[in-house]
PDB file of C-alpha atoms in Angstrom:
ATOM      1  CA  MET C   1     102.189   4.406  65.027  1.00 61.00           C
ATOM      2  CA  SER C   2     105.983   4.460  65.585  1.00 80.00           C
ATOM      3  CA  THR C   3     106.274   8.108  64.858  1.00 82.00           C
ATOM      4  CA  LEU C   4     103.573   8.784  67.306  1.00 88.00           C
ATOM      5  CA  LEU C   5     105.165   6.787  70.028  1.00 87.00           C
ATOM      6  CA  HIS C   6     108.549   8.319  69.304  1.00 85.00           C
ATOM      7  CA  SER C   7     107.193  11.854  69.457  1.00 87.00           C
ATOM      8  CA  TYR C   8     105.400  11.047  72.826  1.00 93.00           C
ATOM      9  CA  THR C   9     108.454   9.475  74.342  1.00 90.00           C
ATOM     10  CA  ASN C  10     110.828  12.179  73.252  1.00 87.00           C
ATOM     11  CA  GLY C  11     108.595  14.814  75.010  1.00 88.00           C
ATOM     12  CA  LEU C  12     108.327  12.558  77.983  1.00 91.00           C
ATOM     13  CA  PHE C  13     112.037  12.047  78.577  1.00 88.00           C
ATOM     14  CA  ILE C  14     113.174  15.558  77.488  1.00 84.00           C
ATOM     15  CA  ALA C  15     110.704  17.135  79.899  1.00 87.00           C
ATOM     16  CA  ALA C  16     111.466  14.592  82.609  1.00 86.00           C
ATOM     17  CA  GLY C  17     115.224  15.390  82.520  1.00 80.00           C
ATOM     18  CA  LEU C  18     114.494  19.281  82.994  1.00 77.00           C
ATOM     19  CA  ILE C  19     111.533  19.023  85.380  1.00 83.00           C
ATOM     20  CA  MET C  20     113.168  16.524  87.740  1.00 77.00           C
ATOM     21  CA  ALA C  21     116.232  18.645  88.305  1.00 69.00           C
ATOM     22  CA  ILE C  22     116.230  19.981  91.858  1.00 63.00           C
ATOM     23  CA  GLY C  23     115.012  23.460  91.888  1.00 74.00           C
ATOM     24  CA  ALA C  24     112.783  26.013  93.724  1.00 78.00           C
ATOM     25  CA  GLN C  25     109.560  24.594  92.443  1.00 85.00           C
ATOM     26  CA  ASN C  26     110.468  20.875  93.447  1.00 86.00           C
ATOM     27  CA  ALA C  27     111.812  22.009  96.910  1.00 84.00           C
ATOM     28  CA  PHE C  28     108.577  23.909  97.520  1.00 88.00           C
ATOM     29  CA  VAL C  29     106.418  20.920  96.647  1.00 91.00           C
ATOM     30  CA  LEU C  30     108.449  18.531  98.579  1.00 87.00           C
ATOM     31  CA  ALA C  31     108.381  20.745 101.779  1.00 85.00           C
ATOM     32  CA  GLN C  32     104.503  21.112 101.386  1.00 89.00           C
ATOM     33  CA  GLY C  33     104.287  17.262 101.068  1.00 89.00           C
ATOM     34  CA  LEU C  34     106.250  16.671 104.205  1.00 85.00           C
ATOM     35  CA  ARG C  35     104.138  19.200 106.025  1.00 85.00           C
ATOM     36  CA  ARG C  36     100.965  17.697 104.510  1.00 86.00           C
ATOM     37  CA  GLU C  37      99.829  21.189 103.865  1.00 89.00           C
ATOM     38  CA  TYR C  38      97.786  21.391 100.704  1.00 92.00           C
ATOM     39  CA  HIS C  39     100.486  19.464  98.898  1.00 91.00           C
ATOM     40  CA  LEU C  40      98.193  17.983  96.240  1.00 94.00           C
ATOM     41  CA  SER C  41      96.795  21.497  95.453  1.00 94.00           C
ATOM     42  CA  ALA C  42     100.457  22.814  95.104  1.00 94.00           C
ATOM     43  CA  ALA C  43     101.375  19.911  92.897  1.00 95.00           C
ATOM     44  CA  LEU C  44      98.288  20.543  90.653  1.00 95.00           C
ATOM     45  CA  ILE C  45      99.195  24.125  90.147  1.00 95.00           C
ATOM     46  CA  CYS C  46     102.685  23.148  89.138  1.00 94.00           C
ATOM     47  CA  MET C  47     101.355  20.681  86.672  1.00 94.00           C
ATOM     48  CA  SER C  48      98.798  23.205  85.186  1.00 95.00           C
ATOM     49  CA  CYS C  49     101.355  25.902  84.789  1.00 93.00           C
ATOM     50  CA  ASP C  50     103.851  23.440  83.187  1.00 92.00           C
ATOM     51  CA  ALA C  51     101.091  22.232  80.837  1.00 93.00           C
ATOM     52  CA  VAL C  52     100.041  25.736  79.710  1.00 92.00           C
ATOM     53  CA  LEU C  53     103.721  26.937  79.324  1.00 90.00           C
ATOM     54  CA  ILE C  54     104.793  23.685  77.358  1.00 91.00           C
ATOM     55  CA  LEU C  55     101.931  23.962  74.995  1.00 90.00           C
ATOM     56  CA  ALA C  56     102.264  27.778  74.535  1.00 87.00           C
ATOM     57  CA  GLY C  57     106.085  27.317  73.815  1.00 84.00           C
ATOM     58  CA  THR C  58     105.445  24.436  71.350  1.00 85.00           C
ATOM     59  CA  PHE C  59     102.907  26.476  69.468  1.00 82.00           C
ATOM     60  CA  GLY C  60     104.768  29.714  69.105  1.00 74.00           C
ATOM     61  CA  LEU C  61     105.360  31.711  72.275  1.00 64.00           C
ATOM     62  CA  ALA C  62     108.901  30.535  72.770  1.00 54.00           C
ATOM     63  CA  ALA C  63     110.158  32.891  70.025  1.00 59.00           C
ATOM     64  CA  LEU C  64     107.982  35.682  71.432  1.00 64.00           C
ATOM     65  CA  LEU C  65     109.424  35.274  74.865  1.00 57.00           C
ATOM     66  CA  GLN C  66     113.021  35.349  73.519  1.00 59.00           C
ATOM     67  CA  SER C  67     112.246  38.623  71.688  1.00 68.00           C
ATOM     68  CA  HIS C  68     111.245  40.412  74.936  1.00 68.00           C
ATOM     69  CA  PRO C  69     114.138  40.494  77.191  1.00 71.00           C
ATOM     70  CA  LEU C  70     112.667  43.209  79.372  1.00 75.00           C
ATOM     71  CA  ALA C  71     110.005  40.827  80.487  1.00 68.00           C
ATOM     72  CA  MET C  72     112.484  38.266  81.401  1.00 65.00           C
ATOM     73  CA  GLU C  73     114.485  40.714  83.473  1.00 75.00           C
ATOM     74  CA  ILE C  74     111.297  41.900  85.359  1.00 75.00           C
ATOM     75  CA  THR C  75     110.524  38.267  86.095  1.00 68.00           C
ATOM     76  CA  ARG C  76     114.234  37.653  87.052  1.00 71.00           C
ATOM     77  CA  TRP C  77     114.212  40.331  89.797  1.00 81.00           C
ATOM     78  CA  ALA C  78     110.758  39.605  91.107  1.00 78.00           C
ATOM     79  CA  GLY C  79     111.891  35.803  91.377  1.00 72.00           C
ATOM     80  CA  VAL C  80     115.104  36.841  93.208  1.00 81.00           C
ATOM     81  CA  ALA C  81     113.048  38.876  95.782  1.00 83.00           C
ATOM     82  CA  PHE C  82     110.471  36.259  96.429  1.00 76.00           C
ATOM     83  CA  LEU C  83     112.972  33.292  96.600  1.00 77.00           C
ATOM     84  CA  SER C  84     115.139  35.322  99.065  1.00 86.00           C
ATOM     85  CA  LEU C  85     112.113  36.185 101.225  1.00 83.00           C
ATOM     86  CA  TYR C  86     110.926  32.474 101.286  1.00 76.00           C
ATOM     87  CA  ALA C  87     114.448  31.307 102.069  1.00 83.00           C
ATOM     88  CA  MET C  88     114.628  33.721 105.081  1.00 88.00           C
ATOM     89  CA  GLN C  89     111.341  32.378 106.377  1.00 81.00           C
ATOM     90  CA  ALA C  90     112.549  28.784 106.142  1.00 78.00           C
ATOM     91  CA  LEU C  91     115.813  29.787 107.906  1.00 85.00           C
ATOM     92  CA  ARG C  92     113.967  31.534 110.631  1.00 84.00           C
ATOM     93  CA  ARG C  93     111.901  28.339 111.212  1.00 75.00           C
ATOM     94  CA  ALA C  94     114.906  26.226 111.259  1.00 77.00           C
ATOM     95  CA  LEU C  95     116.797  28.551 113.823  1.00 82.00           C
ATOM     96  CA  SER C  96     113.783  29.298 115.998  1.00 74.00           C
ATOM     97  CA  PRO C  97     113.966  27.767 119.499  1.00 62.00           C
ATOM     98  CA  HIS C  98     110.259  27.664 119.870  1.00 54.00           C
ATOM     99  CA  VAL C  99     109.033  26.389 116.436  1.00 48.00           C
ATOM    100  CA  MET C 100     110.875  23.243 115.649  1.00 44.00           C
ATOM    101  CA  ASN C 101     108.332  20.589 114.645  1.00 49.00           C
ATOM    102  CA  ALA C 102     106.437  21.039 111.414  1.00 47.00           C
ATOM    103  CA  GLY C 103     103.378  19.412 113.065  1.00 49.00           C
ATOM    104  CA  LYS C 104     103.272  22.351 115.600  1.00 52.00           C
ATOM    105  CA  GLN C 105     103.669  25.179 113.082  1.00 58.00           C
ATOM    106  CA  PRO C 106     100.522  27.176 112.303  1.00 65.00           C
ATOM    107  CA  ARG C 107      98.901  25.773 109.346  1.00 74.00           C
ATOM    108  CA  ARG C 108      98.581  28.305 106.385  1.00 81.00           C
ATOM    109  CA  SER C 109      95.480  28.766 104.513  1.00 86.00           C
ATOM    110  CA  ARG C 110      94.825  27.112 101.213  1.00 89.00           C
ATOM    111  CA  ARG C 111      94.955  30.578  99.479  1.00 91.00           C
ATOM    112  CA  ALA C 112      98.304  31.351 101.074  1.00 90.00           C
ATOM    113  CA  VAL C 113      99.779  28.023  99.760  1.00 92.00           C
ATOM    114  CA  LEU C 114      98.328  28.485  96.333  1.00 93.00           C
ATOM    115  CA  LEU C 115      99.594  31.987  96.078  1.00 92.00           C
ATOM    116  CA  SER C 116     103.092  30.897  97.089  1.00 91.00           C
ATOM    117  CA  THR C 117     103.031  28.023  94.735  1.00 93.00           C
ATOM    118  CA  LEU C 118     102.214  30.340  91.780  1.00 93.00           C
ATOM    119  CA  ALA C 119     104.912  32.764  92.945  1.00 89.00           C
ATOM    120  CA  VAL C 120     107.645  30.070  93.062  1.00 88.00           C
ATOM    121  CA  THR C 121     106.477  28.822  89.558  1.00 88.00           C
ATOM    122  CA  LEU C 122     105.682  31.981  87.737  1.00 88.00           C
ATOM    123  CA  LEU C 123     108.435  34.335  89.244  1.00 83.00           C
ATOM    124  CA  ASN C 124     111.227  31.868  88.276  1.00 79.00           C
ATOM    125  CA  PRO C 125     112.694  32.582  84.834  1.00 77.00           C
ATOM    126  CA  HIS C 126     114.083  29.001  84.825  1.00 76.00           C
ATOM    127  CA  VAL C 127     110.410  27.683  84.529  1.00 82.00           C
ATOM    128  CA  TYR C 128     109.985  29.753  81.397  1.00 80.00           C
ATOM    129  CA  LEU C 129     113.354  28.760  79.868  1.00 77.00           C
ATOM    130  CA  ASP C 130     112.751  25.123  80.545  1.00 78.00           C
ATOM    131  CA  THR C 131     109.118  24.732  79.498  1.00 83.00           C
ATOM    132  CA  MET C 132     108.480  27.435  76.954  1.00 80.00           C
ATOM    133  CA  VAL C 133     111.899  27.871  75.442  1.00 75.00           C
ATOM    134  CA  LEU C 134     113.744  24.541  75.665  1.00 76.00           C
ATOM    135  CA  ILE C 135     110.892  22.106  75.447  1.00 82.00           C
ATOM    136  CA  GLY C 136     108.799  24.350  73.378  1.00 79.00           C
ATOM    137  CA  SER C 137     111.565  24.937  70.725  1.00 75.00           C
ATOM    138  CA  VAL C 138     112.211  21.142  70.423  1.00 78.00           C
ATOM    139  CA  GLY C 139     108.523  20.521  70.361  1.00 81.00           C
ATOM    140  CA  ALA C 140     107.927  23.031  67.624  1.00 77.00           C
ATOM    141  CA  GLN C 141     110.348  21.169  65.341  1.00 75.00           C
ATOM    142  CA  ASN C 142     108.953  17.714  66.121  1.00 81.00           C
ATOM    143  CA  PRO C 143     106.900  16.019  63.388  1.00 85.00           C
ATOM    144  CA  LEU C 144     104.010  15.586  65.767  1.00 88.00           C
ATOM    145  CA  PRO C 145     104.296  18.768  68.020  1.00 87.00           C
ATOM    146  CA  LEU C 146     101.016  18.142  69.900  1.00 89.00           C
ATOM    147  CA  VAL C 147     101.963  14.607  70.716  1.00 92.00           C
ATOM    148  CA  PHE C 148     105.462  15.723  71.911  1.00 91.00           C
ATOM    149  CA  ALA C 149     103.776  18.364  73.980  1.00 92.00           C
ATOM    150  CA  LEU C 150     101.463  15.766  75.601  1.00 94.00           C
ATOM    151  CA  GLY C 151     104.449  13.625  76.410  1.00 94.00           C
ATOM    152  CA  ALA C 152     106.179  16.472  78.021  1.00 93.00           C
ATOM    153  CA  VAL C 153     102.944  17.400  80.049  1.00 95.00           C
ATOM    154  CA  SER C 154     102.740  13.678  81.100  1.00 95.00           C
ATOM    155  CA  ALA C 155     106.203  13.959  82.573  1.00 94.00           C
ATOM    156  CA  SER C 156     105.202  16.896  84.668  1.00 94.00           C
ATOM    157  CA  VAL C 157     102.095  15.200  85.994  1.00 95.00           C
ATOM    158  CA  LEU C 158     103.893  12.043  86.910  1.00 95.00           C
ATOM    159  CA  TRP C 159     106.712  13.839  88.536  1.00 93.00           C
ATOM    160  CA  PHE C 160     104.727  16.125  90.805  1.00 95.00           C
ATOM    161  CA  SER C 161     102.311  13.506  91.632  1.00 94.00           C
ATOM    162  CA  LEU C 162     105.170  11.279  92.938  1.00 92.00           C
ATOM    163  CA  LEU C 163     106.808  14.119  94.649  1.00 91.00           C
ATOM    164  CA  ALA C 164     103.716  15.333  96.491  1.00 92.00           C
ATOM    165  CA  LEU C 165     102.337  11.814  97.325  1.00 92.00           C
ATOM    166  CA  GLY C 166     105.759  10.366  98.196  1.00 91.00           C
ATOM    167  CA  SER C 167     106.883  13.207 100.506  1.00 87.00           C
ATOM    168  CA  ALA C 168     103.446  13.110 102.317  1.00 87.00           C
ATOM    169  CA  ARG C 169     103.979   9.366 102.959  1.00 88.00           C
ATOM    170  CA  LEU C 170     107.427  10.069 104.353  1.00 82.00           C
ATOM    171  CA  ALA C 171     106.131  12.730 106.826  1.00 78.00           C
ATOM    172  CA  PRO C 172     105.493  10.300 109.763  1.00 78.00           C
ATOM    173  CA  LEU C 173     109.012   8.921 109.391  1.00 73.00           C
ATOM    174  CA  LEU C 174     110.519  12.458 109.397  1.00 68.00           C
ATOM    175  CA  SER C 175     108.604  13.858 112.463  1.00 64.00           C
ATOM    176  CA  ARG C 176     111.573  14.594 114.637  1.00 71.00           C
ATOM    177  CA  PRO C 177     112.292  18.284 115.295  1.00 72.00           C
ATOM    178  CA  VAL C 178     115.853  17.926 114.323  1.00 77.00           C
ATOM    179  CA  THR C 179     114.762  16.526 110.917  1.00 73.00           C
ATOM    180  CA  TRP C 180     112.565  19.438 110.253  1.00 71.00           C
ATOM    181  CA  ARG C 181     115.345  21.769 111.126  1.00 79.00           C
ATOM    182  CA  CYS C 182     117.442  20.135 108.460  1.00 80.00           C
ATOM    183  CA  ILE C 183     114.526  20.245 105.922  1.00 73.00           C
ATOM    184  CA  ASP C 184     114.071  23.875 106.431  1.00 77.00           C
ATOM    185  CA  LEU C 185     117.751  24.575 106.251  1.00 84.00           C
ATOM    186  CA  ALA C 186     117.917  22.579 102.993  1.00 80.00           C
ATOM    187  CA  VAL C 187     114.938  24.535 101.534  1.00 76.00           C
ATOM    188  CA  ALA C 188     116.441  27.831 102.471  1.00 82.00           C
ATOM    189  CA  ALA C 189     119.782  26.895 100.838  1.00 85.00           C
ATOM    190  CA  MET C 190     118.012  25.751  97.794  1.00 76.00           C
ATOM    191  CA  MET C 191     115.948  28.836  97.504  1.00 75.00           C
ATOM    192  CA  LEU C 192     119.000  31.047  97.971  1.00 84.00           C
ATOM    193  CA  ALA C 193     120.934  29.068  95.387  1.00 82.00           C
ATOM    194  CA  VAL C 194     118.243  29.519  92.777  1.00 73.00           C
ATOM    195  CA  ALA C 195     117.953  33.316  93.531  1.00 79.00           C
ATOM    196  CA  TRP C 196     121.728  33.700  93.291  1.00 85.00           C
ATOM    197  CA  SER C 197     121.642  31.790  89.971  1.00 76.00           C
ATOM    198  CA  LEU C 198     119.060  34.068  88.709  1.00 73.00           C
ATOM    199  CA  ALA C 199     120.804  37.256  89.875  1.00 82.00           C
ATOM    200  CA  ARG C 200     124.401  36.339  88.896  1.00 82.00           C
ATOM    201  CA  PRO C 201     124.184  36.691  85.076  1.00 76.00           C
ATOM    202  CA  ALA C 202     122.745  40.241  85.431  1.00 73.00           C
ATOM    203  CA  LEU C 203     125.226  41.281  88.170  1.00 78.00           C
ATOM    204  CA  GLN C 204     128.145  40.202  85.926  1.00 75.00           C
ATOM    205  CA  THR C 205     127.133  42.504  83.216  1.00 72.00           C
ATOM    206  CA  LEU C 206     127.109  45.565  85.596  1.00 64.00           C
TER     207      LEU C 206
END
């Protein structure tokens, strides 16, 4: 019983430390929650992707991913392009003299939100490094890898549930136009920072 609990809590806390770090995925879900724009669906996609990648990494794909650097490079530059585009859109909203309040912005379709969530998640190499490589490698060495992986998946479910629900509850308190300008500026800055962190290692080798 102690080994079971130890494996589960190890997975829970290791994954929580990685997943809770501020990044593009968290910024996206936070923004969707504040806008109350299919935020639960976005959170569910993040949880599902994390679960698949954690389980895949724990049971063998971490080593496979590390042996194919070209796939990571393609993902890297696709991620840089998408995050930069998303940042420009957020920046345009923040600086627009006409579209200042999130409540007045045209509501996107569920399909558009879900596709954007998938892009933020799957076009970000940090997601693969955190879930498949780091968490997966540790989980593979655990005495009970499945229990470890379930603990890690639990961390993702808890975090994205809290992020989506909590931000939606805060939306009425953050309804002033100036607040939404600041939110969009913060999201744009975060997306650009993540895009730069992805591009910098490759640019330094040129």
